Coordinates of C-alpha atoms in Angstrom, one line a residue:
M1 CA 5.5 -9.4 45.5
L2 CA 3.6 -9.3 42.3
K3 CA 5.5 -6.4 41.0
N4 CA 8.6 -8.8 40.5
Y5 CA 6.5 -10.4 37.8
F6 CA 5.4 -7.4 36.1
P7 CA 6.8 -6.4 32.6
T8 CA 7.8 -2.9 31.6
W9 CA 5.1 -3.3 28.7
H10 CA 2.5 -5.4 27.5
V11 CA 1.3 -5.8 23.9
S12 CA -0.7 -8.6 22.1
N13 CA 2.0 -9.4 19.8
I14 CA 5.3 -8.6 18.2
Y15 CA 3.7 -6.9 15.2
E16 CA 2.1 -4.5 17.6
I17 CA 5.7 -3.0 18.8
D18 CA 6.9 0.0 17.2
F19 CA 10.6 -0.4 17.3
E20 CA 11.3 3.2 16.4
K21 CA 9.8 4.3 19.5
L22 CA 12.2 2.0 21.3
K23 CA 14.9 3.3 19.6
A24 CA 13.7 7.0 20.6
I25 CA 13.9 6.0 24.2
G26 CA 17.2 4.7 24.0
I27 CA 17.0 0.9 23.2
K28 CA 19.8 -0.4 21.2
G29 CA 19.5 -4.2 21.7
I30 CA 16.7 -6.9 21.9
I31 CA 16.6 -10.3 23.5
F32 CA 13.7 -12.3 22.1
D33 CA 12.1 -15.5 23.2
I34 CA 11.2 -18.0 20.4
D35 CA 8.4 -20.6 21.3
N36 CA 5.0 -19.2 21.8
T37 CA 6.4 -15.8 21.1
L38 CA 7.3 -15.8 17.6
V39 CA 5.8 -19.1 16.5
H40 CA 3.8 -21.7 18.1
H41 CA 5.6 -24.1 20.2
G42 CA 8.1 -26.2 18.2
D43 CA 7.1 -24.6 14.8
N44 CA 9.7 -23.5 12.4
S45 CA 10.1 -20.0 11.3
N46 CA 7.8 -19.1 8.6
E47 CA 7.5 -16.0 5.9
K48 CA 5.8 -13.6 8.0
V49 CA 8.4 -14.1 10.8
D50 CA 11.3 -14.1 8.3
A51 CA 9.9 -10.9 6.9
F52 CA 9.4 -9.2 10.1
F53 CA 13.1 -9.8 11.2
A54 CA 14.4 -8.6 7.6
E55 CA 12.6 -5.5 8.4
L56 CA 13.9 -5.3 12.0
K57 CA 17.5 -5.8 10.9
K58 CA 17.0 -2.7 8.9
T59 CA 16.5 -0.5 12.4
N60 CA 20.2 -1.3 13.1
L61 CA 18.9 -2.7 16.6
K62 CA 21.0 -5.6 18.0
L63 CA 19.2 -8.9 18.2
I64 CA 19.4 -12.2 19.9
F65 CA 17.5 -15.1 20.7
L66 CA 17.5 -16.4 24.3
S67 CA 15.7 -20.0 24.6
D68 CA 15.6 -22.9 27.0
N69 CA 15.5 -25.0 23.6
S70 CA 18.2 -27.1 22.2
K71 CA 20.7 -26.0 19.8
E72 CA 19.2 -27.9 17.1
R73 CA 15.8 -26.5 17.8
I74 CA 17.1 -22.9 17.5
E75 CA 19.3 -23.4 14.6
R76 CA 16.4 -25.0 12.7
F77 CA 14.1 -21.9 13.5
N78 CA 17.0 -19.4 13.0
K79 CA 17.9 -20.8 9.4
N80 CA 16.7 -17.8 7.5
I81 CA 17.0 -15.2 10.1
N82 CA 20.6 -15.8 11.1
I83 CA 21.1 -13.8 14.3
P84 CA 23.1 -14.7 17.3
Y85 CA 21.5 -17.1 20.0
I86 CA 21.9 -18.7 23.3
E87 CA 20.4 -22.3 23.9
E88 CA 19.4 -24.1 26.9
A89 CA 19.2 -20.7 28.7
G90 CA 17.9 -21.7 32.1
K91 CA 15.5 -19.0 32.3
P92 CA 14.7 -17.2 34.7
S93 CA 18.2 -17.4 36.0
P94 CA 20.2 -14.1 35.3
A95 CA 23.4 -15.7 34.0
S96 CA 22.1 -16.2 30.5
Y97 CA 20.6 -12.8 30.2
L98 CA 24.0 -11.2 31.3
K99 CA 25.8 -13.4 28.6
A100 CA 23.4 -12.1 26.1
L101 CA 24.1 -8.3 27.1
S102 CA 27.7 -9.4 26.5
I103 CA 27.3 -10.7 23.1
L104 CA 25.3 -7.7 22.1
Q105 CA 27.6 -5.5 23.6
T106 CA 24.6 -3.5 25.1
S107 CA 23.9 -2.4 28.8
K108 CA 21.0 -3.4 31.0
S109 CA 19.5 0.3 30.7
D110 CA 19.5 0.2 27.0
T111 CA 18.1 -3.5 26.2
V112 CA 14.7 -5.0 26.2
V113 CA 13.5 -8.7 26.7
I114 CA 10.3 -9.8 24.5
G115 CA 8.7 -13.0 25.7
D116 CA 5.4 -14.7 26.4
Q117 CA 6.1 -16.5 30.0
V118 CA 5.8 -14.3 32.9
F119 CA 7.6 -16.8 35.2
K120 CA 10.6 -17.1 32.8
D121 CA 11.0 -14.5 30.3
I122 CA 9.8 -11.6 32.5
L123 CA 10.9 -12.8 36.1
G124 CA 14.4 -13.4 34.3
A125 CA 14.5 -9.6 32.7
N126 CA 13.7 -8.1 36.1
N127 CA 16.0 -10.4 38.2
S128 CA 18.8 -9.1 35.5
G129 CA 17.6 -5.4 35.8
I130 CA 16.4 -5.3 32.3
K131 CA 13.2 -3.9 30.5
S132 CA 10.9 -6.3 29.3
I133 CA 7.8 -6.4 26.7
H134 CA 5.3 -9.4 27.6
V135 CA 3.4 -10.6 24.5
D136 CA 0.4 -13.0 24.6
F137 CA 1.3 -16.6 24.1
I138 CA 0.5 -18.0 20.6
K139 CA -2.5 -20.4 20.8
L140 CA -3.7 -22.6 18.0
N141 CA -7.4 -22.7 17.4
S142 CA -7.5 -26.4 18.0
E143 CA -6.1 -26.0 21.7
K144 CA -8.6 -26.3 24.3
R145 CA -6.5 -26.4 27.2
I146 CA -3.8 -24.3 28.6
G147 CA -1.3 -25.0 31.4
V148 CA -2.2 -23.9 35.0
K149 CA 0.8 -21.4 35.1
R150 CA -1.2 -19.4 32.2
Y151 CA -4.1 -18.8 34.5
F152 CA -1.6 -17.4 37.1
E153 CA -0.1 -15.2 34.3
K154 CA -3.6 -13.7 33.4
I155 CA -3.8 -13.0 37.2
I156 CA -0.5 -11.2 37.5
L157 CA -1.3 -9.5 34.1
F158 CA -4.7 -8.2 35.3
F159 CA -3.1 -6.5 38.3
F160 CA -0.4 -5.2 35.9
S161 CA -3.0 -3.3 33.8
K162 CA -4.3 -1.6 36.9
S163 CA -1.0 -0.7 38.4
K164 CA 0.6 2.7 38.2
K165 CA 3.5 0.9 36.2
C166 CA 1.3 0.3 33.4
K167 CA -0.6 3.4 33.2
K168 CA 2.4 5.6 33.4
G169 CA 4.4 3.5 30.9
I170 CA 5.7 5.0 27.6
N171 CA 3.4 3.8 24.7
I172 CA 5.3 1.5 22.5
K173 CA 2.4 0.3 20.4
I174 CA 1.8 1.1 16.8
K175 CA -1.3 2.8 16.5
S176 CA -3.9 0.5 14.6
S177 CA -5.9 2.2 11.7
D178 CA -9.0 0.7 13.4
K179 CA -8.3 2.8 16.4
Q180 CA -7.4 6.0 14.7
K181 CA -10.4 8.5 14.4
K182 CA -12.3 7.7 11.3
L183 CA -13.5 10.2 8.8
F184 CA -17.0 11.1 8.6
C185 CA -17.2 9.2 5.2
Q186 CA -15.7 6.2 6.7
R187 CA -18.0 5.5 9.5
N188 CA -20.8 3.8 7.6
A189 CA -22.3 3.5 4.1
L190 CA -24.7 5.9 4.7
F191 CA -22.2 8.6 5.7
Y192 CA -20.3 7.8 2.8
K193 CA -23.1 8.5 0.4
I194 CA -23.8 11.8 2.0
S195 CA -20.2 12.9 1.8
V196 CA -20.2 11.9 -1.9
A197 CA -23.3 14.0 -2.5
K198 CA -21.9 16.9 -0.6
E199 CA -18.6 16.8 -2.8
T200 CA -20.7 16.1 -6.0
L201 CA -22.8 19.4 -5.1
K202 CA -19.7 21.6 -4.6
R203 CA -18.2 20.7 -8.0
H204 CA -21.6 21.4 -9.6
L205 CA -21.4 24.9 -8.0
K206 CA -17.8 25.4 -8.7
N207 CA -18.3 24.6 -12.3
F208 CA -21.1 27.0 -12.6
F209 CA -19.6 30.0 -11.1
C210 CA -16.1 29.4 -12.6
N211 CA -14.9 31.2 -16.0
I212 CA -13.3 28.1 -17.3
K213 CA -13.9 27.4 -21.0
F214 CA -14.7 23.7 -21.2
A215 CA -14.4 21.7 -24.3
H216 CA -17.7 20.5 -25.7
R217 CA -17.7 20.6 -29.7
K218 CA -17.1 17.2 -31.5
S219 CA -16.1 16.3 -35.0
S220 CA -16.3 13.3 -37.0
E221 CA -13.3 14.3 -39.1
Q222 CA -10.0 13.2 -37.7
L223 CA -7.2 16.2 -37.3
P224 CA -4.3 15.5 -39.7
V225 CA -1.5 14.9 -37.3
L226 CA -1.1 11.8 -34.9
V227 CA 0.5 12.9 -31.5
W228 CA 0.3 9.9 -29.7
K229 CA -1.7 6.7 -29.9
Y230 CA -2.4 4.0 -26.8
E231 CA -4.4 0.9 -26.4
S232 CA -5.0 -1.4 -23.6
V233 CA -6.8 -4.6 -22.8
L234 CA -10.2 -4.3 -21.3
I235 CA -10.9 -7.7 -19.8
K236 CA -8.1 -8.8 -17.0
T237 CA -8.0 -12.3 -15.9
G238 CA -6.3 -13.6 -12.7
K239 CA -6.7 -14.8 -9.1
G240 CA -9.0 -12.8 -7.2
I241 CA -10.4 -10.8 -10.3
D242 CA -14.2 -11.2 -11.0
P243 CA -14.6 -12.0 -14.6
Q244 CA -18.3 -10.5 -14.5
L245 CA -17.1 -7.1 -13.2
Q246 CA -14.4 -7.2 -16.0
Q247 CA -17.2 -7.5 -18.4
N248 CA -19.2 -4.8 -17.0
K249 CA -16.1 -2.7 -17.1
A250 CA -15.8 -3.0 -20.9
V251 CA -19.4 -2.1 -21.1
N252 CA -18.9 1.0 -19.1
I253 CA -15.7 2.1 -20.9
N254 CA -17.5 1.6 -24.2
L255 CA -20.2 4.0 -23.2
A256 CA -17.9 6.7 -21.9
A257 CA -15.4 6.3 -24.8
K258 CA -18.4 7.2 -27.3
K259 CA -19.0 10.4 -25.1
I260 CA -15.4 11.5 -25.7
N261 CA -14.8 10.1 -29.2
G262 CA -13.9 13.2 -31.7
I263 CA -14.1 15.9 -29.1
I264 CA -12.1 19.1 -30.1
I265 CA -9.9 21.0 -27.5
S266 CA -9.4 24.4 -29.0
P267 CA -6.6 26.9 -27.7
G268 CA -7.7 28.3 -24.2
E269 CA -10.0 25.3 -23.8
V270 CA -10.1 22.9 -20.9
F271 CA -11.1 18.9 -21.4
S272 CA -12.9 17.8 -18.2
F273 CA -13.5 14.2 -18.0
W274 CA -16.8 14.6 -16.2
K275 CA -18.1 17.5 -18.0
T276 CA -17.7 15.3 -21.4
V277 CA -19.0 11.9 -20.1
G278 CA -21.7 13.0 -17.6
K279 CA -23.1 10.8 -14.9
T280 CA -22.8 7.3 -14.7
S281 CA -26.0 5.9 -13.9
V282 CA -28.0 2.6 -14.2
L283 CA -30.7 4.4 -16.5
R284 CA -27.7 5.3 -18.6
G285 CA -26.7 1.8 -19.1
Y286 CA -23.7 1.7 -16.8
K287 CA -23.2 -1.7 -14.9
K288 CA -21.2 -2.5 -11.7
G289 CA -17.3 -2.5 -12.2
R290 CA -14.6 -2.4 -9.8
V291 CA -14.1 0.9 -8.0
I292 CA -11.7 1.5 -5.0
I293 CA -13.4 3.0 -1.8
N294 CA -11.5 3.5 1.5
K295 CA -8.6 1.6 -0.3
K296 CA -10.9 -1.3 -1.0
L297 CA -11.6 -2.9 -4.4
I298 CA -15.4 -3.3 -4.4
A299 CA -18.3 -3.2 -7.1
G300 CA -19.8 0.0 -7.9
T301 CA -21.9 1.6 -11.0
G302 CA -19.7 2.8 -13.6
G303 CA -16.7 1.2 -12.1
G304 CA -13.7 0.6 -14.2
L305 CA -13.5 4.2 -15.9
C306 CA -10.4 5.0 -14.3
N307 CA -8.9 2.8 -17.2
L308 CA -10.2 5.1 -19.8
G309 CA -9.0 8.1 -17.8
N310 CA -5.7 6.4 -17.4
T311 CA -5.5 6.0 -21.2
I312 CA -6.2 9.9 -21.8
N313 CA -3.7 10.5 -19.3
Q314 CA -1.3 8.7 -21.2
L315 CA -2.0 10.7 -24.3
V316 CA -1.8 13.9 -22.6
L317 CA 1.7 13.3 -21.2
H318 CA 3.2 12.6 -24.6
S319 CA 1.9 16.2 -25.6
P320 CA 2.5 19.8 -24.7
L321 CA -0.9 20.1 -23.2
D322 CA -1.0 20.9 -19.6
I323 CA -2.6 18.9 -16.9
T324 CA -4.7 20.8 -14.4
E325 CA -6.2 18.3 -12.5
L326 CA -5.0 14.7 -11.8
H327 CA -5.8 12.2 -9.0
F328 CA -3.9 8.9 -8.3
H329 CA -5.0 5.5 -7.1
S330 CA -2.6 2.5 -6.7
D331 CA -1.3 1.2 -9.8
C332 CA -0.9 -2.1 -8.4
L333 CA -4.7 -3.3 -9.0
S334 CA -3.3 -6.7 -10.6
L335 CA 0.2 -8.6 -11.2
E336 CA 1.2 -7.7 -14.6
K337 CA 3.3 -10.1 -16.6
E338 CA 5.0 -7.2 -18.3
H339 CA 4.9 -3.8 -16.7
H340 CA 4.2 -0.6 -18.7
I341 CA 4.6 2.9 -17.3
F342 CA 1.3 4.3 -16.2
S343 CA -0.4 1.4 -17.4
S344 CA -3.0 2.2 -14.3
G345 CA -3.1 4.5 -11.5
T346 CA -5.2 7.6 -12.7
S347 CA -8.3 7.9 -10.6
V348 CA -11.8 9.4 -11.6
D349 CA -15.0 9.3 -9.7
Y350 CA -18.1 11.3 -10.8
N351 CA -17.9 14.2 -10.5
Y352 CA -15.4 15.5 -7.9
I353 CA -12.5 13.3 -8.7
D354 CA -11.9 14.9 -12.2
F355 CA -9.2 14.4 -14.8
R356 CA -8.5 18.0 -16.8
F357 CA -5.9 19.2 -19.0
K358 CA -5.9 22.7 -20.9
N359 CA -4.9 23.5 -24.3
N360 CA -2.3 26.6 -23.9
T361 CA -1.0 26.2 -27.5
D362 CA -1.8 27.8 -30.6
Q363 CA -3.6 25.0 -32.4
K364 CA -6.3 22.7 -31.9
F365 CA -6.1 19.0 -30.5
Q366 CA -8.6 16.2 -30.8
L367 CA -9.3 12.9 -28.6
L368 CA -10.4 9.8 -30.4
T369 CA -11.5 6.9 -28.0
W370 CA -13.2 3.8 -29.0
C371 CA -13.4 0.0 -28.2
D372 CA -13.1 -3.0 -30.4
S373 CA -12.4 -6.7 -29.8
E374 CA -12.0 -6.1 -25.8
K375 CA -9.5 -3.5 -26.2
L376 CA -9.6 0.2 -25.6
Y377 CA -8.1 2.5 -28.3
A378 CA -7.1 6.0 -28.0
Q379 CA -5.6 8.8 -30.1
L380 CA -4.5 12.2 -29.6
R381 CA -4.3 14.2 -32.8
C382 CA -3.5 17.8 -33.8
E383 CA -3.4 20.4 -36.6
K384 CA 0.2 20.5 -37.3
D385 CA 3.5 19.0 -36.2
I386 CA 4.9 19.7 -32.8
D387 CA 8.5 20.6 -32.2
Y388 CA 9.2 18.4 -29.3
A389 CA 9.0 14.8 -28.4
Y390 CA 7.8 13.5 -25.1
D391 CA 8.4 10.2 -23.3
L392 CA 8.0 8.6 -19.8
E393 CA 10.7 7.1 -17.6
E394 CA 10.3 5.1 -14.4
E395 CA 13.1 4.7 -12.0
N396 CA 13.6 2.2 -9.1
R397 CA 10.4 0.2 -9.2
H398 CA 10.4 -2.0 -6.3
Y399 CA 8.2 -3.7 -3.8
E400 CA 8.5 -3.2 0.2
K401 CA 6.5 -4.5 3.2
I402 CA 5.7 -2.1 5.7
N403 CA 3.7 -3.2 8.7
E404 CA 2.0 -6.3 7.2
T405 CA 1.1 -4.3 3.9
Y406 CA 3.0 -4.4 0.6
Y407 CA 3.6 -1.1 -1.4
C408 CA 5.1 -0.4 -4.8
F409 CA 7.5 2.4 -5.0
S410 CA 9.0 4.3 -8.1
K411 CA 9.8 7.7 -9.5
I412 CA 8.1 8.4 -12.9
Y413 CA 9.3 11.3 -15.0
K414 CA 8.3 13.2 -18.0
V415 CA 11.1 13.7 -20.4
T416 CA 10.9 16.3 -23.0
K417 CA 13.4 16.0 -26.2
D418 CA 14.0 18.3 -29.2
K419 CA 12.7 16.3 -32.1
N420 CA 15.3 16.9 -34.5
S421 CA 18.5 17.0 -32.5
G422 CA 17.0 14.4 -29.8
K423 CA 18.6 16.5 -27.2
Q424 CA 17.0 16.3 -23.6
I425 CA 15.4 19.6 -22.9
S426 CA 13.8 18.6 -19.6
K427 CA 13.1 15.9 -17.0
D428 CA 10.3 16.6 -14.7
L429 CA 9.2 14.3 -11.8
I430 CA 5.5 13.7 -12.1
R431 CA 4.9 11.3 -9.8
D432 CA 6.6 9.9 -6.6
N433 CA 5.0 6.6 -6.5
K434 CA 3.8 4.7 -3.4
S435 CA 1.1 2.3 -4.3
E436 CA -0.6 -0.1 -1.9
V437 CA -0.5 -3.7 -3.6
M438 CA -4.3 -4.4 -4.2
F439 CA -3.8 -8.1 -5.4
D440 CA -3.1 -11.4 -3.6
Y441 CA 0.3 -10.9 -1.9
S442 CA 0.9 -14.6 -2.8
L443 CA 1.0 -13.7 -6.4
L444 CA 3.8 -11.1 -5.5
L445 CA 5.9 -13.6 -3.4
N446 CA 5.6 -16.4 -6.1
A447 CA 6.8 -13.9 -9.0
T448 CA 9.8 -12.6 -6.5
K449 CA 11.0 -16.3 -6.2
N450 CA 10.6 -17.1 -9.7
N451 CA 12.5 -14.1 -10.5
K452 CA 15.4 -15.1 -8.2
K453 CA 15.4 -18.7 -9.6
S454 CA 15.6 -17.3 -13.3
E455 CA 18.8 -15.1 -12.1
E456 CA 20.2 -18.2 -10.5
L457 CA 20.0 -20.0 -14.0

C-alpha cells in the first residue's frame, strides 16, 4: 500500500518548517536524518546549519540525529551542534526509532522524524508509529543523475500530494514573504510610482489645509548660544558600497544643507524638512544616491538625504524641542568600526515621509548646516542658556538571525538631567530598535569572530 510510504507532511527543506507550529500541536522531540536532509551526502556541517540548530535549541525542543552512517562521520558533522545521536541505525527498522524516543524521553505521539528518504526515514517512522516530515533531498547542481529509488519516491510523493492525508494535514510551513499578498505599491515599478504620487498629493493637501505655522525665515547671523553640534562623514567606503553613489550623496546633501542653513524656528513654529528643502529633482541638481525601497538599497534621485535628516534629529534630541514627526529605517546600512548612537536610521522621502519638530519654548532656535572636506557639519543654536542637559543612551545592542535574516536589536533612551546638579530628571524610551542588516552578512560574521578572538586574548 502506498499509504505506508506517505509522510505526515512534506516541505522543500528544513528552513520552511515552522517549529513553533509543531510545538503548538504538541511536538516535543525531533529525530533528524543527516545526509541529503541537512547537507549533501558526506559533507560537514556549515555555518548555516550550525546557526539553524543554535536557533532551534532555543525552542527547547528535544533533538537527536538518527543516521545509518558511522560514528566517526556523525561526530564530525555534530562537532559544533552537539546533540545526541544514534549511528548505524539500520533504517527503516523500528528498533533505532524506539531507542531515539527513549533517549529523548518522548513518546510516539509527541515526536516527529525529519528526513529525505521515503524508503528509509519515512517508512521507518510509519513502522514505528511516529509522525514524519519529508524534505526534498539535497542535490548539487553538478549532479546529472539520481538513483532509481528517487524516481519511485517522486511517484509516491505525487500520490501523497493528491491524497486526503495531504489535503487535510495541518500546515507547518512558514509563510514565505513571496507568497504573502503584496501591497499595491509592491507589485511593480509603475504601481510604486502611482502610490508615491498619491501620498505626495495627500501631503500637499494636508499642508495647505492645516493651520501649522512653518518656519521659513533665515538669518545669516548666528544666535549666540550653542545647544549641540554634530558632524558626520559624507563618503562611506567598504564592501558592496558604490563609490559613485557616495559621491552623488555628498552633492545631494550639500544642496539640501544650503536650503536649511540659517533657518530660524521661532516659538510656536514647526520645522519641516521637506517644506524647507523642497523637491529633489534632476533639474535642481540632485543626483542618484542610495535610497531604501521595499527594504532594498537601490539608486534614486536625491538619495542620501536621510543622512542630513538623521543629523538634524541628533541636534533636536539634545534639546528641549519637541519632535512631531519622525520615521525610521534600518540603522545597519554599513558595518561601523565604532558605533555611535543614532549615527543613521532617520528616514525622509519627499514629501510624505517628513522630519518635523516644534518649538514649544519661549525663545528662538536656529539650525546651521554646511558641508566641507567631505564632512557634514550641523549646529543647533538659541538665544539664551537652557536649564537642562540632554543625552542619549543605548542598551543591549546585539545581532540576531531570524529566518535567514540578520537584525540588530537595542533600546535607545533620551536622558534629561539638571545642568547644575547633574541629577537625572527623566529617561524616556525613544526607539525600541529592530533593524534589518542591510550590508553583507559575511562582514558581520567576520567581525563577530574577530571580537571573540580579541576577548580570548
